[in-house]
Amino acid sequence: MLDRSTLFRILYALTARDGREERLFGPNARLAYEAFDKSLVGDAFPEVWFELPLAGEPWLDLHALTSHEGLRPDTVFDSRTCGGCPEAFEWFASRGGEARQLALSWDTSTGVVDVPAIQLLVATDNPDVTCDFLAAIGRSDAMDDYRAFVGRLPKDWFACYAGSFAMRPDHHLRVECIPNAKLQRRYATDPALLEKHLRQVGMTELGDTIVPRCQMLADTPFKLEFQFDVMPGGVAGPTLGASLRFDCPPGAEDWGCFDPEGEAGELMRQVEDWGLADDRWRLLAEAMFAKRVAREDAFCKLYCFPAFVKLRWKHGAPLDAKAYLLLSQE
């Protein structure tokens, strides 16, 4: 079968064709290839995410996620193909199901792919797992702050991942949290509760749009997630991300989870009305595909679909909106 680097280049070409590279990605292809080749941990094809802005100059950042299925007991972790972080993957391989995925995130948009962020996605609310991860990557300094932050979380929030961004010298720790479905429905009708919970984790500057817009996001059929930059002391910093996951399953016959004429399109038109997106969001639906690739007697399926949209605020003011495409093979 085709090697992973070749399959990735096919995935990129299918996603970028018909003018989408120029409108969505900008001139990042070479760096995306380089970042991907530095993320080939184990034997499996990683789950790949393209992060891209929905307004302004186009650019592309790349995230590559490794799962346990691609690792064998005798896997050797080469610094050249695990983002320079072999110790993180050695730890990950030893943890089992509580540590769900390990992600390398590359700021390819900066023109440099020397040092990635590294992020742990968990399947447990046990903070010891994330603290062990932080120790494994040399971030013991952030362990107490992580514990303090998750201790502030509202009931029915789940801290699903934590990340360290070594290439951003002023960045301390990132944590993403998911309110459960019942609580999300309450946020849709109770903005006072939403505000209370954001302040509970340390948000002090909510401005005029965070609460009403997050309330509107909560009143969609899509899963809401909050992303915080955690500061020393374990409180949320001034930047807030609020994401909705379109949650399109690989190989699905119905790609209506991102239907520009349906509820996803209604949401994106609202984001455009807020001035956070231009009409390029309509290209996201055109980028969706599921294609079979065959060579001799081997074959696999390549697919791409829009998985997330994220809005961000800083010091209470709207900052931007971004989309995330998920690409992989099975």
Coordinates of C-alpha atoms in Angstrom, one line a residue:
M1 CA 0.0 0.0 0.0
L2 CA 1.1 3.6 -0.4
D3 CA 3.2 4.9 2.4
R4 CA 1.7 7.4 4.9
S5 CA 3.5 10.5 3.5
T6 CA 2.1 9.8 0.1
L7 CA -1.4 9.2 1.4
F8 CA -1.2 12.5 3.3
R9 CA -0.2 14.3 0.1
I10 CA -3.2 12.8 -1.7
L11 CA -5.4 13.8 1.2
Y12 CA -4.1 17.4 1.0
A13 CA -4.5 17.5 -2.8
L14 CA -8.1 16.3 -2.6
T15 CA -9.0 18.8 0.1
A16 CA -7.1 21.7 -1.6
R17 CA -8.3 21.3 -5.2
D18 CA -10.7 23.6 -7.1
G19 CA -9.2 26.7 -5.7
R20 CA -9.6 25.8 -2.0
E21 CA -5.9 25.9 -1.3
E22 CA -5.7 29.6 -2.2
R23 CA -8.9 30.5 -0.3
L24 CA -8.6 28.3 2.8
F25 CA -5.0 27.3 3.3
G26 CA -2.6 29.8 1.8
P27 CA 1.0 28.9 0.9
N28 CA 1.5 26.3 3.7
A29 CA 1.6 23.0 1.8
R30 CA 5.4 22.4 2.1
L31 CA 5.4 23.1 5.8
A32 CA 2.3 20.9 6.3
Y33 CA 4.1 18.0 4.6
E34 CA 7.2 18.6 6.8
A35 CA 5.1 18.8 10.0
F36 CA 3.2 15.6 9.0
D37 CA 6.4 13.7 8.4
K38 CA 7.6 14.7 11.9
S39 CA 4.5 13.3 13.4
L40 CA 4.6 9.6 12.2
V41 CA 4.6 7.9 15.6
G42 CA 4.2 4.1 15.5
D43 CA 2.7 2.3 12.5
A44 CA -0.8 3.9 12.0
F45 CA -1.9 6.8 10.0
P46 CA -2.5 9.7 12.5
E47 CA -5.7 11.6 12.8
V48 CA -5.0 14.9 11.2
W49 CA -6.6 18.2 11.8
F50 CA -6.3 21.3 9.6
E51 CA -6.9 24.6 11.6
L52 CA -7.7 27.6 9.4
P53 CA -9.2 31.1 9.9
L54 CA -12.5 32.1 8.5
A55 CA -11.6 35.7 7.7
G56 CA -8.4 37.6 6.8
E57 CA -5.4 36.1 5.2
P58 CA -5.6 32.4 4.8
W59 CA -3.2 30.1 6.7
L60 CA -3.0 26.6 7.9
D61 CA -1.9 24.9 11.1
L62 CA -1.6 21.2 11.4
H63 CA -2.4 18.8 14.3
A64 CA -1.6 15.1 14.3
L65 CA -3.1 12.8 16.9
T66 CA -1.8 9.4 17.8
S67 CA -3.9 6.6 19.4
H68 CA -2.9 3.4 21.2
E69 CA -4.0 1.3 18.3
G70 CA -1.0 2.4 16.2
L71 CA 1.5 1.5 18.9
R72 CA 3.1 -2.0 19.5
P73 CA 4.8 -3.1 22.7
D74 CA 8.2 -2.9 20.9
T75 CA 7.6 0.5 19.3
V76 CA 10.7 2.6 19.2
F77 CA 10.0 6.4 19.5
D78 CA 12.4 8.3 17.2
S79 CA 12.7 12.0 18.1
R80 CA 12.6 12.8 14.3
T81 CA 9.1 11.3 13.9
C82 CA 7.5 12.3 17.2
G83 CA 8.0 16.0 17.3
G84 CA 11.2 15.8 19.3
C85 CA 9.1 14.4 22.2
P86 CA 10.0 10.7 22.6
E87 CA 9.6 10.8 26.3
A88 CA 5.9 11.9 26.0
F89 CA 5.1 9.0 23.7
E90 CA 7.0 6.5 25.9
W91 CA 4.8 7.7 28.8
F92 CA 1.6 7.6 26.6
A93 CA 2.3 4.0 25.4
S94 CA 2.5 2.9 29.0
R95 CA -0.8 4.4 30.2
G96 CA -3.6 2.5 28.5
G97 CA -7.1 3.7 28.0
E98 CA -7.1 6.6 30.4
A99 CA -4.8 8.5 28.1
R100 CA -6.9 8.5 24.9
Q101 CA -4.8 10.3 22.3
L102 CA -1.6 12.4 22.2
A103 CA -1.4 15.3 19.8
L104 CA 1.4 17.2 18.2
S105 CA 0.2 20.6 17.1
W106 CA 2.4 22.6 14.6
D107 CA 2.1 26.3 14.0
T108 CA 2.8 25.9 10.3
S109 CA 1.3 29.3 9.6
T110 CA 4.4 30.9 11.3
G111 CA 6.7 29.4 8.7
V112 CA 8.6 27.3 11.3
V113 CA 8.0 23.7 12.3
D114 CA 10.8 23.1 14.7
V115 CA 8.8 22.8 18.0
P116 CA 5.2 21.5 18.3
A117 CA 2.7 22.0 21.1
I118 CA 1.9 18.7 22.8
Q119 CA -1.6 17.9 24.0
L120 CA -3.1 15.0 25.9
L121 CA -6.7 13.9 25.3
V122 CA -8.1 11.9 28.2
A123 CA -11.0 9.5 28.8
T124 CA -11.1 10.1 32.6
D125 CA -11.7 12.9 35.0
N126 CA -8.8 11.7 37.2
P127 CA -6.4 14.7 37.3
D128 CA -3.5 12.4 38.2
V129 CA -3.3 11.2 34.6
T130 CA -2.8 14.7 33.2
C131 CA -0.4 15.6 36.0
D132 CA 1.7 12.5 35.1
F133 CA 1.7 13.7 31.5
L134 CA 2.9 17.1 32.5
A135 CA 5.7 15.6 34.5
A136 CA 6.6 13.4 31.6
I137 CA 7.1 16.4 29.3
G138 CA 9.0 18.4 31.8
R139 CA 6.1 20.6 32.9
S140 CA 6.0 19.7 36.6
D141 CA 5.7 23.5 37.2
A142 CA 2.1 23.4 35.8
M143 CA 0.8 20.4 37.8
D144 CA -0.4 22.4 40.8
D145 CA -2.0 25.0 38.5
Y146 CA -3.8 22.2 36.6
R147 CA -5.2 20.7 39.8
A148 CA -6.3 24.1 41.0
F149 CA -8.0 24.9 37.8
V150 CA -9.9 21.6 37.5
G151 CA -10.9 22.1 41.2
R152 CA -12.7 25.2 40.1
L153 CA -14.7 23.5 37.4
P154 CA -18.5 23.5 37.6
K155 CA -20.2 20.2 38.2
D156 CA -20.8 18.4 35.0
W157 CA -17.8 19.9 33.2
F158 CA -15.2 17.4 31.9
A159 CA -11.6 18.5 31.3
C160 CA -11.0 16.6 28.1
Y161 CA -7.5 17.7 27.3
A162 CA -4.5 19.7 28.4
G163 CA -1.7 21.1 26.3
S164 CA 1.7 22.7 26.6
F165 CA 2.9 25.2 23.9
A166 CA 6.6 25.3 24.2
M167 CA 7.0 27.4 21.0
R168 CA 4.9 30.2 22.7
P169 CA 7.2 31.6 25.4
D170 CA 4.4 33.5 27.3
H171 CA 2.0 30.5 27.3
H172 CA 1.5 28.5 30.5
L173 CA -1.1 25.8 30.0
R174 CA -4.2 25.1 27.9
V175 CA -7.2 23.2 29.1
E176 CA -10.4 22.3 27.2
C177 CA -13.7 21.5 29.0
I178 CA -17.0 20.0 27.9
P179 CA -20.2 20.6 29.7
N180 CA -22.5 17.6 29.6
A181 CA -25.6 17.7 27.3
K182 CA -28.0 18.5 30.1
L183 CA -26.0 21.5 31.3
Q184 CA -25.6 22.7 27.7
R185 CA -29.3 22.8 27.3
R186 CA -29.6 24.8 30.6
Y187 CA -27.1 27.3 29.2
A188 CA -29.3 27.8 26.2
T189 CA -32.1 29.2 28.5
D190 CA -30.2 30.5 31.5
P191 CA -27.5 33.0 30.6
A192 CA -27.0 33.9 34.3
L193 CA -25.9 30.3 35.0
L194 CA -23.6 30.4 32.0
E195 CA -22.0 33.6 33.3
K196 CA -21.7 32.3 36.8
H197 CA -19.8 29.2 35.6
L198 CA -17.4 31.2 33.4
R199 CA -16.6 33.5 36.3
Q200 CA -16.2 30.4 38.5
V201 CA -13.2 29.3 36.5
G202 CA -11.6 32.7 36.6
M203 CA -13.0 34.6 33.6
T204 CA -13.3 38.3 34.8
E205 CA -13.7 40.1 31.4
L206 CA -16.8 38.9 29.7
G207 CA -17.6 42.0 27.7
D208 CA -21.0 42.3 25.9
T209 CA -20.9 39.3 23.6
I210 CA -19.4 36.3 25.4
V211 CA -22.5 35.3 27.3
P212 CA -25.2 35.9 24.6
R213 CA -23.2 34.3 21.9
C214 CA -22.2 31.3 24.0
Q215 CA -25.9 31.0 24.9
M216 CA -26.7 30.9 21.2
L217 CA -24.0 28.3 20.6
A218 CA -25.5 26.2 23.4
D219 CA -28.9 26.4 21.7
T220 CA -27.7 24.4 18.7
P221 CA -27.7 20.6 18.1
F222 CA -23.9 20.6 18.2
K223 CA -21.7 19.8 21.2
L224 CA -20.3 22.9 23.0
E225 CA -16.7 23.0 24.4
F226 CA -14.8 25.7 26.2
Q227 CA -11.1 26.3 25.9
F228 CA -9.0 28.2 28.4
D229 CA -5.4 29.4 28.7
V230 CA -4.8 28.6 32.4
M231 CA -2.5 31.0 34.2
P232 CA -0.1 30.4 37.1
G233 CA -2.4 30.0 40.2
G234 CA -4.9 27.9 38.3
V235 CA -7.3 30.5 37.0
A236 CA -8.5 31.2 33.4
G237 CA -6.6 33.8 31.5
P238 CA -8.2 36.6 29.3
T239 CA -8.6 34.4 26.2
L240 CA -11.7 32.2 25.8
G241 CA -12.4 29.7 23.0
A242 CA -15.9 28.3 22.5
S243 CA -16.2 25.5 20.0
L244 CA -19.0 23.5 18.4
R245 CA -18.3 20.0 17.1
F246 CA -20.2 18.9 14.0
D247 CA -19.3 15.3 14.9
C248 CA -19.5 13.7 11.4
P249 CA -18.6 10.0 11.7
P250 CA -15.9 8.6 9.4
G251 CA -17.5 6.8 6.4
A252 CA -20.9 8.2 7.0
E253 CA -23.2 8.1 4.0
D254 CA -25.0 11.2 5.1
W255 CA -22.7 14.2 5.3
G256 CA -25.5 16.5 6.5
C257 CA -23.7 17.1 9.7
F258 CA -22.1 20.1 7.9
D259 CA -25.0 21.1 5.6
P260 CA -24.7 24.7 4.4
E261 CA -28.5 24.7 3.9
G262 CA -29.2 23.2 7.3
E263 CA -28.4 24.0 10.9
A264 CA -24.7 24.2 10.4
G265 CA -25.2 26.7 7.6
E266 CA -27.5 28.7 9.8
L267 CA -24.8 28.9 12.4
M268 CA -22.1 29.9 10.0
R269 CA -24.3 32.6 8.5
Q270 CA -24.6 34.0 12.0
V271 CA -20.9 33.9 12.5
E272 CA -20.5 35.7 9.2
D273 CA -23.0 38.4 10.4
W274 CA -20.9 38.9 13.5
G275 CA -18.0 39.8 11.2
L276 CA -15.9 36.8 12.2
A277 CA -16.1 35.0 8.9
D278 CA -16.4 35.8 5.2
D279 CA -17.9 33.6 2.5
R280 CA -15.0 31.1 2.6
W281 CA -16.9 29.0 5.1
R282 CA -19.1 27.7 2.2
L283 CA -16.0 26.0 0.9
L284 CA -15.9 23.7 3.9
A285 CA -18.8 21.6 2.6
E286 CA -17.0 21.3 -0.8
A287 CA -13.9 20.0 1.0
M288 CA -15.8 17.0 2.4
F289 CA -15.1 13.6 0.7
A290 CA -14.7 9.9 1.4
K291 CA -12.7 8.2 -1.4
R292 CA -11.3 4.7 -1.8
V293 CA -7.7 4.5 -2.8
A294 CA -6.4 1.2 -4.2
R295 CA -3.0 -0.1 -5.2
E296 CA -2.5 -3.7 -6.4
D297 CA -4.5 -5.8 -3.9
A298 CA -4.5 -3.3 -1.1
F299 CA -7.0 -0.4 -0.5
C300 CA -8.0 2.1 2.1
K301 CA -10.5 4.9 2.4
L302 CA -9.4 8.5 2.7
Y303 CA -11.9 11.1 4.2
C304 CA -12.2 14.7 5.2
F305 CA -15.0 16.6 6.9
P306 CA -15.4 19.9 8.9
A307 CA -15.3 18.9 12.5
F308 CA -15.3 22.1 14.5
V309 CA -15.9 25.8 14.4
K310 CA -14.3 27.9 17.2
L311 CA -14.9 31.4 18.3
R312 CA -12.4 33.3 20.4
W313 CA -12.5 36.3 22.7
K314 CA -9.7 38.2 24.4
H315 CA -10.3 40.6 27.3
G316 CA -14.0 40.2 26.6
A317 CA -13.7 41.4 22.9
P318 CA -14.4 39.1 19.9
L319 CA -11.1 38.0 18.4
D320 CA -11.7 35.6 15.5
A321 CA -13.4 32.4 14.3
K322 CA -11.6 29.3 13.0
A323 CA -12.6 26.0 11.4
Y324 CA -11.1 22.6 11.8
L325 CA -11.1 19.9 9.1
L326 CA -10.5 16.3 10.2
L327 CA -8.6 14.1 7.7
S328 CA -7.6 10.5 8.0
Q329 CA -7.7 7.1 6.5
E330 CA -9.2 3.7 7.4

